[in-house]
CSV table of C-alpha atoms in Angstrom, one decimal:
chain,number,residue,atom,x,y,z
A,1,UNK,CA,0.0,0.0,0.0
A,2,UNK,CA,1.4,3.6,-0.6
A,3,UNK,CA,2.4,5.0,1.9
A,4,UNK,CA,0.8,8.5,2.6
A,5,UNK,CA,0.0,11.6,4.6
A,6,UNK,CA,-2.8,12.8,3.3
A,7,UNK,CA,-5.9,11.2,1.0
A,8,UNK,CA,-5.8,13.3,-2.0
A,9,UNK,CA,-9.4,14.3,-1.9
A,10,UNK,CA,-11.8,14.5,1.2
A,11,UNK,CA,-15.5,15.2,1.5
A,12,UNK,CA,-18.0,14.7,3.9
A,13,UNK,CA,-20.1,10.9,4.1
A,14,UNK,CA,-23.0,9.6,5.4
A,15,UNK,CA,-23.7,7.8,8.9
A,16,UNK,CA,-26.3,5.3,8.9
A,17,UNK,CA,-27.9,4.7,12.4
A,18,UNK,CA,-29.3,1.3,13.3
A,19,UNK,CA,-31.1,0.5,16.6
A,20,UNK,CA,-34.7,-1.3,17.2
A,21,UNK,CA,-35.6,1.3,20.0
A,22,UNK,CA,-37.0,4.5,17.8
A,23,UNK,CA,-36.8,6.4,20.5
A,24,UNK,CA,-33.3,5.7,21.7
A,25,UNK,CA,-32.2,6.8,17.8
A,26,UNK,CA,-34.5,10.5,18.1
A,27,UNK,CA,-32.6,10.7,21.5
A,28,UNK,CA,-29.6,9.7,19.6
A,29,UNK,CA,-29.6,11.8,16.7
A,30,UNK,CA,-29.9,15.0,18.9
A,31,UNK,CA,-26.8,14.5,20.1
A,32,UNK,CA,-24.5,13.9,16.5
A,33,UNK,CA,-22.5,17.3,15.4
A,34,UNK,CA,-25.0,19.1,14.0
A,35,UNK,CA,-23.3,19.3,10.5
A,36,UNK,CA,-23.1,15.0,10.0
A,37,UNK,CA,-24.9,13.5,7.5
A,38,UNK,CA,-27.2,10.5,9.1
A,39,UNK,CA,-29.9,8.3,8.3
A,40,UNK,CA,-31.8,6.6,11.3
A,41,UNK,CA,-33.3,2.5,10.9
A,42,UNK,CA,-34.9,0.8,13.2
A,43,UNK,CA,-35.3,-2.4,11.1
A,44,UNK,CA,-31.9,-4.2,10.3
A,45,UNK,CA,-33.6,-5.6,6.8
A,46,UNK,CA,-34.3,-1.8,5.4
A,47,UNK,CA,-30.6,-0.7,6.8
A,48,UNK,CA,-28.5,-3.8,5.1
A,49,UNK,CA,-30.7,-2.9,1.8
A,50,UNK,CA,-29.9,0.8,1.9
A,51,UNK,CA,-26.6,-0.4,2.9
A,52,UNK,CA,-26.3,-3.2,0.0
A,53,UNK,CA,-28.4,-2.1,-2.6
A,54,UNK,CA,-26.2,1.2,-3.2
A,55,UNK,CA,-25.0,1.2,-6.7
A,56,UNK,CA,-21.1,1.3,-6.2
A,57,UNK,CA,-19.7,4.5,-7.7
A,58,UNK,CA,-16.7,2.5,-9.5
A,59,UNK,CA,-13.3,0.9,-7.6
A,60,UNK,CA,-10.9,3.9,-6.9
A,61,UNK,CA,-8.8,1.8,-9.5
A,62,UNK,CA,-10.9,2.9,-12.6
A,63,UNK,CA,-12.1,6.6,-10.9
A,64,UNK,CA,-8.9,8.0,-9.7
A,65,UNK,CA,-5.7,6.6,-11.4
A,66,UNK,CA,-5.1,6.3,-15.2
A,67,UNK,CA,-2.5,3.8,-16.5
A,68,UNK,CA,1.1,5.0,-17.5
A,69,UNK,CA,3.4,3.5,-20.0
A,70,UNK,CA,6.2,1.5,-17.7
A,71,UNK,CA,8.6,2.0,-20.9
A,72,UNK,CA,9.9,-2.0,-20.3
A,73,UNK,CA,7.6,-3.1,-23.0
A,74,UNK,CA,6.5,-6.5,-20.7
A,75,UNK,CA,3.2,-7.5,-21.4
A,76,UNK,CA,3.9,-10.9,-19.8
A,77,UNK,CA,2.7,-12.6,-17.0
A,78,UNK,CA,4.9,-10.5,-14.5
A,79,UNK,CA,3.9,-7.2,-16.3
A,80,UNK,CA,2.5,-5.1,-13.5
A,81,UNK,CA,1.0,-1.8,-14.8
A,82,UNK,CA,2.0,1.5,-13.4
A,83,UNK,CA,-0.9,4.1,-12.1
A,84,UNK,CA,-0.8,7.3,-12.0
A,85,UNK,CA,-3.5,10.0,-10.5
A,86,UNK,CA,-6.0,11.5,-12.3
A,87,UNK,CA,-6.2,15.2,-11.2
A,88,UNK,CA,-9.4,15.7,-13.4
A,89,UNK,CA,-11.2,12.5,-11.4
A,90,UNK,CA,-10.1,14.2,-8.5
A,91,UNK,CA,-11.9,17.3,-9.9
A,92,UNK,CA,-14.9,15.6,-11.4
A,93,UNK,CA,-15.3,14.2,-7.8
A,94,UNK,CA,-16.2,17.7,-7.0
A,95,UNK,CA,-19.3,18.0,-9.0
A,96,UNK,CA,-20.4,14.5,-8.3
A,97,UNK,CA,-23.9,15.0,-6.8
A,98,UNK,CA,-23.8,11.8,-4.9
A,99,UNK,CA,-20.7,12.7,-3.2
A,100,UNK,CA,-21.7,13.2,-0.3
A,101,UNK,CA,-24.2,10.3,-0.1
A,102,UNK,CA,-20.9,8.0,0.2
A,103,UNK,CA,-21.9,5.7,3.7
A,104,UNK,CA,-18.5,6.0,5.1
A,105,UNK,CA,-19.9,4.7,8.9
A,106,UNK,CA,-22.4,2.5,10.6
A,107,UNK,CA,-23.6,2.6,14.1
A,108,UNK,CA,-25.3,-0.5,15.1
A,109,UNK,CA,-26.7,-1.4,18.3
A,110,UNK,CA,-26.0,-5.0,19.8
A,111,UNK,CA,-29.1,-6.4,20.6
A,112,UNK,CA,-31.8,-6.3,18.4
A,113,UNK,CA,-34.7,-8.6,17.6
A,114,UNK,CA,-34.3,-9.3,13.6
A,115,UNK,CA,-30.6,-10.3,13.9
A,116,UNK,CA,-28.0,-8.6,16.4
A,117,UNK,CA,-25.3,-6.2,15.5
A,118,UNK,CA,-22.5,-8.9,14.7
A,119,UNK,CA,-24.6,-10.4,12.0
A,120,UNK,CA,-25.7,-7.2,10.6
A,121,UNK,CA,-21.8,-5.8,10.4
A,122,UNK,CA,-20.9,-9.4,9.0
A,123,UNK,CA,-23.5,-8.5,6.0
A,124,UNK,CA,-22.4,-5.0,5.1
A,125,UNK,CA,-20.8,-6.1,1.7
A,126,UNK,CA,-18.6,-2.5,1.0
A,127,UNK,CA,-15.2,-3.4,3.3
A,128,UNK,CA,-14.6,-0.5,3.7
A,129,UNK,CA,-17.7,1.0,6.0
A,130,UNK,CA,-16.2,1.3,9.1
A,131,UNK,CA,-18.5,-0.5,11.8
A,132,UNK,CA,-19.1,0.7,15.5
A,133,UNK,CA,-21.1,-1.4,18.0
A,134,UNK,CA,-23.1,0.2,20.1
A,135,UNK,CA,-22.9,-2.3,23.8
A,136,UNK,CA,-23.8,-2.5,27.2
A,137,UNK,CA,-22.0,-4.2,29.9
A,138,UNK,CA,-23.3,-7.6,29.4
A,139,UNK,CA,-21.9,-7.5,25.9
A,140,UNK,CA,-18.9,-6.1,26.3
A,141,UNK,CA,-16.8,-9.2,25.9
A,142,UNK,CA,-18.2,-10.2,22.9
A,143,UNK,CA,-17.8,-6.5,21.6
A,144,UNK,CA,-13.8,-7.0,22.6
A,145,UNK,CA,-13.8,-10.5,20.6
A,146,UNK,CA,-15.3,-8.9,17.7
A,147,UNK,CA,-12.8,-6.2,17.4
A,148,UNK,CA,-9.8,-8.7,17.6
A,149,UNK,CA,-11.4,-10.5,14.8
A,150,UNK,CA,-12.1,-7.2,12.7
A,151,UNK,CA,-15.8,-7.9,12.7
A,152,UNK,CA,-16.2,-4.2,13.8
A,153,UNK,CA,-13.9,-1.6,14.4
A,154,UNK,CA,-14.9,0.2,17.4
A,155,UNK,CA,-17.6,-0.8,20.0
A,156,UNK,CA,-18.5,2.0,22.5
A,157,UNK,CA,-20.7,1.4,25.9
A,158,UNK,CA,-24.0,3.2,25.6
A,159,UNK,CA,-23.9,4.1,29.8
A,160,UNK,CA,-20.0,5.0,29.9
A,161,UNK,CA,-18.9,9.0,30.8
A,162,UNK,CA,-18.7,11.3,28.0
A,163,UNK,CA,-20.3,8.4,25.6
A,164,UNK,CA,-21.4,11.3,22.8
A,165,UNK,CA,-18.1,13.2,22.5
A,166,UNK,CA,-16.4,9.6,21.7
A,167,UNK,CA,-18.8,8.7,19.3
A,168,UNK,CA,-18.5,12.0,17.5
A,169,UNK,CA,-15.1,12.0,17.6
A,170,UNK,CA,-14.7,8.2,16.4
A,171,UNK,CA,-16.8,9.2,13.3
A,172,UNK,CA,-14.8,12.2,12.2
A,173,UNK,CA,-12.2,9.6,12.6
A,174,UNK,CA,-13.6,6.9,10.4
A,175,UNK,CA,-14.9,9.5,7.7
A,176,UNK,CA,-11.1,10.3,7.0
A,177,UNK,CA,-10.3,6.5,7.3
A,178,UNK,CA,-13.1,5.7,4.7
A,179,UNK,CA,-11.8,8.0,2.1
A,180,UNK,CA,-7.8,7.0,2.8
A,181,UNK,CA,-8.7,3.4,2.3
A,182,UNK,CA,-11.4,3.7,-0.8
A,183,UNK,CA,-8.6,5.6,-2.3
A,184,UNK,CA,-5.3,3.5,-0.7
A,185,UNK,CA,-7.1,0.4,-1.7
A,186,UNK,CA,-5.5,0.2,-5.8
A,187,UNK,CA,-2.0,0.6,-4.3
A,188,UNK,CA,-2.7,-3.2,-2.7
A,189,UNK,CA,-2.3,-4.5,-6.1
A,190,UNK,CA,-0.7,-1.8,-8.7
A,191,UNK,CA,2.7,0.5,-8.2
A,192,UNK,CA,1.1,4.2,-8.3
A,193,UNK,CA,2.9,7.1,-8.5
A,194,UNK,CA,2.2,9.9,-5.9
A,195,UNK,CA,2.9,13.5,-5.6
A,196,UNK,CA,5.1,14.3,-2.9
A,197,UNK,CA,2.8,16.3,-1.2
A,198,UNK,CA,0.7,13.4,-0.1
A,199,UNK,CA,3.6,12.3,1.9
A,200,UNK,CA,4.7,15.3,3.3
A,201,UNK,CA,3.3,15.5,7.1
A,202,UNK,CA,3.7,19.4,7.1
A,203,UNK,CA,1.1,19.6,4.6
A,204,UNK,CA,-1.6,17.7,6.1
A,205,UNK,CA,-0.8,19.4,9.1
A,206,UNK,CA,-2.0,22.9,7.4
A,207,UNK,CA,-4.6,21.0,5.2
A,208,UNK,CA,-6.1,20.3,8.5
A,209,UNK,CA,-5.7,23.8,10.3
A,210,UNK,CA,-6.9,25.3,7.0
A,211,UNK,CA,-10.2,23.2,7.4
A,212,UNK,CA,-11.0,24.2,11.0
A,213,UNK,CA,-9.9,27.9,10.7
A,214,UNK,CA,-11.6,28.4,7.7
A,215,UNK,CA,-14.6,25.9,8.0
A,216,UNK,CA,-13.7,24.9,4.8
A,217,UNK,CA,-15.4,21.0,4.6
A,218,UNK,CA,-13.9,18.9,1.1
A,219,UNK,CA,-10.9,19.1,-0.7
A,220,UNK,CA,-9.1,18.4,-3.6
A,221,UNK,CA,-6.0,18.3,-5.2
A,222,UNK,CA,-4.8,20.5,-7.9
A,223,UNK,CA,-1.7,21.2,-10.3
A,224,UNK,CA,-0.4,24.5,-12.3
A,225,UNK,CA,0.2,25.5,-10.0
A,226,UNK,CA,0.4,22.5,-7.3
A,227,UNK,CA,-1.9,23.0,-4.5
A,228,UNK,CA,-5.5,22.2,-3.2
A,229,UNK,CA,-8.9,23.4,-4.3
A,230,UNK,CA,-11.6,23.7,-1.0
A,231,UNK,CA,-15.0,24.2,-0.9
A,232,UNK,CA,-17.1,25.2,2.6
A,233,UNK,CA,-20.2,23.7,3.2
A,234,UNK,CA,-22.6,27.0,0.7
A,235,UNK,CA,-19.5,25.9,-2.1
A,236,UNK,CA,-17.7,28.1,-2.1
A,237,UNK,CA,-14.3,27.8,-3.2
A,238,UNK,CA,-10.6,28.5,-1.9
A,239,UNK,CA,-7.6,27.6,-3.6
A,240,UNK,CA,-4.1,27.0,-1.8
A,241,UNK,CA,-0.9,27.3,-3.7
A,242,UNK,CA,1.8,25.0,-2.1
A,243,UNK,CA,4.9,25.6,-3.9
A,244,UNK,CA,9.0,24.1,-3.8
A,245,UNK,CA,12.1,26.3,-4.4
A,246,UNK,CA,12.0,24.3,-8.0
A,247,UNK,CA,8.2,25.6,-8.5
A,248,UNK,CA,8.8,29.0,-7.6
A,249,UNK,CA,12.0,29.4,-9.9
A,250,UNK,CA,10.1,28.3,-12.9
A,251,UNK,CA,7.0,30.7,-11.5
A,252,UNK,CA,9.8,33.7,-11.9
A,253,UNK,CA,11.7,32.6,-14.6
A,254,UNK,CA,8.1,32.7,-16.8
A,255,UNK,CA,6.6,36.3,-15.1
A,256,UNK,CA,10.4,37.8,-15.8
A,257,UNK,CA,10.2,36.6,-19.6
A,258,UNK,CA,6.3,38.2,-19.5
A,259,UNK,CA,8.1,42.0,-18.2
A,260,UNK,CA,7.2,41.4,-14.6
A,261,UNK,CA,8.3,43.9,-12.2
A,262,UNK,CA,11.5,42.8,-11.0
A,263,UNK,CA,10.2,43.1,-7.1
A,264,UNK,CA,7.6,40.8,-8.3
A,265,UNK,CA,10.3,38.5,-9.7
A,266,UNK,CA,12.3,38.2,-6.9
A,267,UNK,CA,9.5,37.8,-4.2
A,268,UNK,CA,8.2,35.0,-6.5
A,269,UNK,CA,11.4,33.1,-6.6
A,270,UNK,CA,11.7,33.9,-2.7
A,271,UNK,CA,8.3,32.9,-1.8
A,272,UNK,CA,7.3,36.0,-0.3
A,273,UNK,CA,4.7,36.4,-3.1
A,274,UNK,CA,2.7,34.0,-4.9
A,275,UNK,CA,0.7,34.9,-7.7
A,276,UNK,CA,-3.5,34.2,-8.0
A,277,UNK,CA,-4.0,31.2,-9.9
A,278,UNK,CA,-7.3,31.9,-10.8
A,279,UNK,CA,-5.9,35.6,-12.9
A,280,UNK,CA,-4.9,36.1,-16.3
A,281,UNK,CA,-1.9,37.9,-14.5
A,282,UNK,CA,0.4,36.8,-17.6
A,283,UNK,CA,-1.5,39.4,-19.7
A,284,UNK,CA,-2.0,42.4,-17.7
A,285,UNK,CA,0.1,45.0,-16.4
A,286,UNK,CA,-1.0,45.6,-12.8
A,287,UNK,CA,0.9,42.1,-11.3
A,288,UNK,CA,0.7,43.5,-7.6
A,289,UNK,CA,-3.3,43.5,-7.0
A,290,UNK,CA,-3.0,39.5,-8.7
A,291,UNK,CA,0.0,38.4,-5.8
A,292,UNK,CA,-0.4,37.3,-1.9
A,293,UNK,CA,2.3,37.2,0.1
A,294,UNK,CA,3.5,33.2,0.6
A,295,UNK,CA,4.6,31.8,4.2
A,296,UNK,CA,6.8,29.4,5.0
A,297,UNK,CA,5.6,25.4,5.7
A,298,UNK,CA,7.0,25.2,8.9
A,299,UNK,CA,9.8,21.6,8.8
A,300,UNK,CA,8.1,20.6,5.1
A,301,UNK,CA,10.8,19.1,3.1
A,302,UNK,CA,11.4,21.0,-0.2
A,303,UNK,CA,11.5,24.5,1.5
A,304,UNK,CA,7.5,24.6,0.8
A,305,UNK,CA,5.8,28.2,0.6
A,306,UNK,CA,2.4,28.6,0.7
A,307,UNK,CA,-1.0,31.5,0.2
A,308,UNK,CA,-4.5,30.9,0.2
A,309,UNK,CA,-6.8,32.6,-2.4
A,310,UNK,CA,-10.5,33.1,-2.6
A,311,UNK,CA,-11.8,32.1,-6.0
A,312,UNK,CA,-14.9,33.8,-5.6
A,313,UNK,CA,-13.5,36.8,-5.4
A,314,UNK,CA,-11.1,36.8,-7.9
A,315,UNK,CA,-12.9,35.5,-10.8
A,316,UNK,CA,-12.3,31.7,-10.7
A,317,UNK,CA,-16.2,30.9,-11.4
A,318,UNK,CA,-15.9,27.5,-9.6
A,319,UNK,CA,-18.1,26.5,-6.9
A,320,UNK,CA,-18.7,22.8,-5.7
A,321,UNK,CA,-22.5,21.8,-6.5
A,322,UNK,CA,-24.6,20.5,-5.3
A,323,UNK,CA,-23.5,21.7,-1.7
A,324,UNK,CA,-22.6,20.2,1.6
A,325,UNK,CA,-25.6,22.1,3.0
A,326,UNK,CA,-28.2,21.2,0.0
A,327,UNK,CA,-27.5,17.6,0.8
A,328,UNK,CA,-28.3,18.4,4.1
A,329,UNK,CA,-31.7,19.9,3.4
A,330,UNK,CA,-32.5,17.4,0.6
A,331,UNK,CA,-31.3,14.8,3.4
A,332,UNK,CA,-33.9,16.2,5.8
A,333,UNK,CA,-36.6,15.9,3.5
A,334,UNK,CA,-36.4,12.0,2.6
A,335,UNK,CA,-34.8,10.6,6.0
A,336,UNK,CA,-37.6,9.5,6.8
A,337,UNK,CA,-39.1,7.6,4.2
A,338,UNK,CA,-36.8,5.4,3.8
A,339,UNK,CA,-36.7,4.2,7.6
């Protein structure tokens, strides 16, 4: 499996909630973060066929990667073909409308009548839904067993202290796990070719702090110039330019040969400034109102630079449709039919 930092892409999934006792999922629900995407069952038949009867949206294999001449010429039985990511995928990703509708966890409560939570988890047919068992004490061994045999992989006591900030937490977890591994999954088999920002821990350290400060929810990566496009939860979009000393010497080297300011020049090659991406800088003459001033990536390798950009502002046109929050509301509005 490659061995990475950072998943390429995130956006936000969907919970699905399973427990007999409606009233113990209203009670439940209440207490989720108020921006997660959940359905509620109280039958374990309607949950595995919402669950199973998904159509899959294609193996990260055949959505993601695109297959690169090796240059060997082996089309034997050892050949192994090379991978490479598809940043237009990545992109196309964006305006998927069923994004979001991805079932990334399920919460399933031990004991119920139709068939208990270990044979419900054991039926989920996508491997990579990450499974937490709701238990109470009397359980809790088998719970323990489960987990060492990967049947589930969390279980959390309904009666222990602070029971609702774990579970929130463990699904924030799982989300990001769901997305790693639908994407990591291809690298089990073929050699892929990653950027080097994907392994670079300084960059999902500011990926991460860029998402909280700015309450920005999916991302995705971008080239020309390297970088990620964001999108908060309306869609609107924010770019961030992450750039090497190698990147920024070829960014001067082309706004010198356009009659760039020489300041311009050499704050580009320094990283002080980086230029909007989303500007037709290359053909205009004011280059100081289409720069941002760049900051350093703390210990990244590479001496990385970065800026951040609003697109909406500067003419980039892109928003990511439908939204986080129209899922939401269309969410609201057929929940309940399908319990």
């Amino acid at each position: 499996m490659a061995t990475i930092e950072l998943a390429p892409y995130f956006h936000p999934t969907q919970i699905v909630l399973v427990d007999d006792d409606i009233d113990f999922l209203g009670n439940l629900s209440l207490q989720l973060d108020a921006d997660l995407a959940y359905l509620l069952f109280d039958s374990t038949h309607k949950a595995l066929g919402y669950l199973n009867g998904r159509q899959p949206n294609g193996t990260a294999r055949d959505r993601f990667f695109k297959a690169v001449p090796n240059g060997h010429g082996d089309s034997g039985k050892n050949h192994r073909e090379s991978l490479a990511l598809d940043i237009s995928a990545l992109h196309r990703e964006m305006q998927a409308s069923d994004r979001f509708a991805q079932i990334s966890v399920a919460l399933v409560d031990y004991a119920m009548p139709q068939m208990n939570g270990l044979e419900f988890c054991r039926q989920i047919k996508d491997p990579h839904v990450k499974k937490i068992l709701f238990t109470g004490v009397a359980t809790e061994s088998v719970a323990v067993d489960a987990f060492n045999h990967g049947i589930i992989d969390q279980y959390i006591r309904k009666h222990e202290h602070a029971v609702y900030d774990t579970l929130n937490q463990a699904i924030r977890q799982f989300q990001q796990e769901y997305i790693r591994d639908v994407f990591t999954a291809a690298a089990d088999v073929f050699p892929v070719d990653l950027p080097g920002l994907l392994k670079e821990p300084a960059v999902a350290r500011l990926i991460e702090r860029l998402r909280a400060d700015q309450g920005l929810v999916e991302y995705y990566l971008a080239v020309e110039p390297t970088g990620f496009v964001f999108a908060d939860a309306a869609g609107q979009v924010k770019r961030v330019v992450i750039q090497s000393r190698d990147e920024r010497a070829h960014e001067a080297q082309r706004a010198r040969a356009a009659g760039a300011p020489a300041a311009i020049v050499d704050g580009l090659e320094a990283g002080t400034l980086m230029l909007d991406p989303n500007s037709s800088v290359y053909h205009e003459l004011d280059w100081s109102a289409h720069t941002a001033p760049g900051a350093e990536l703390g210990d990244a390798a590479g001496d990385l630079r970065w800026s951040l950009f609003d697109m909406s502002c500067t003419g980039g046109g892109i928003q990511a449709r439908p939204s986080y929050n129209e899922f939401l509301e269309w969410l609201d509005t057929v929940g309940y039919s399908l319990m």
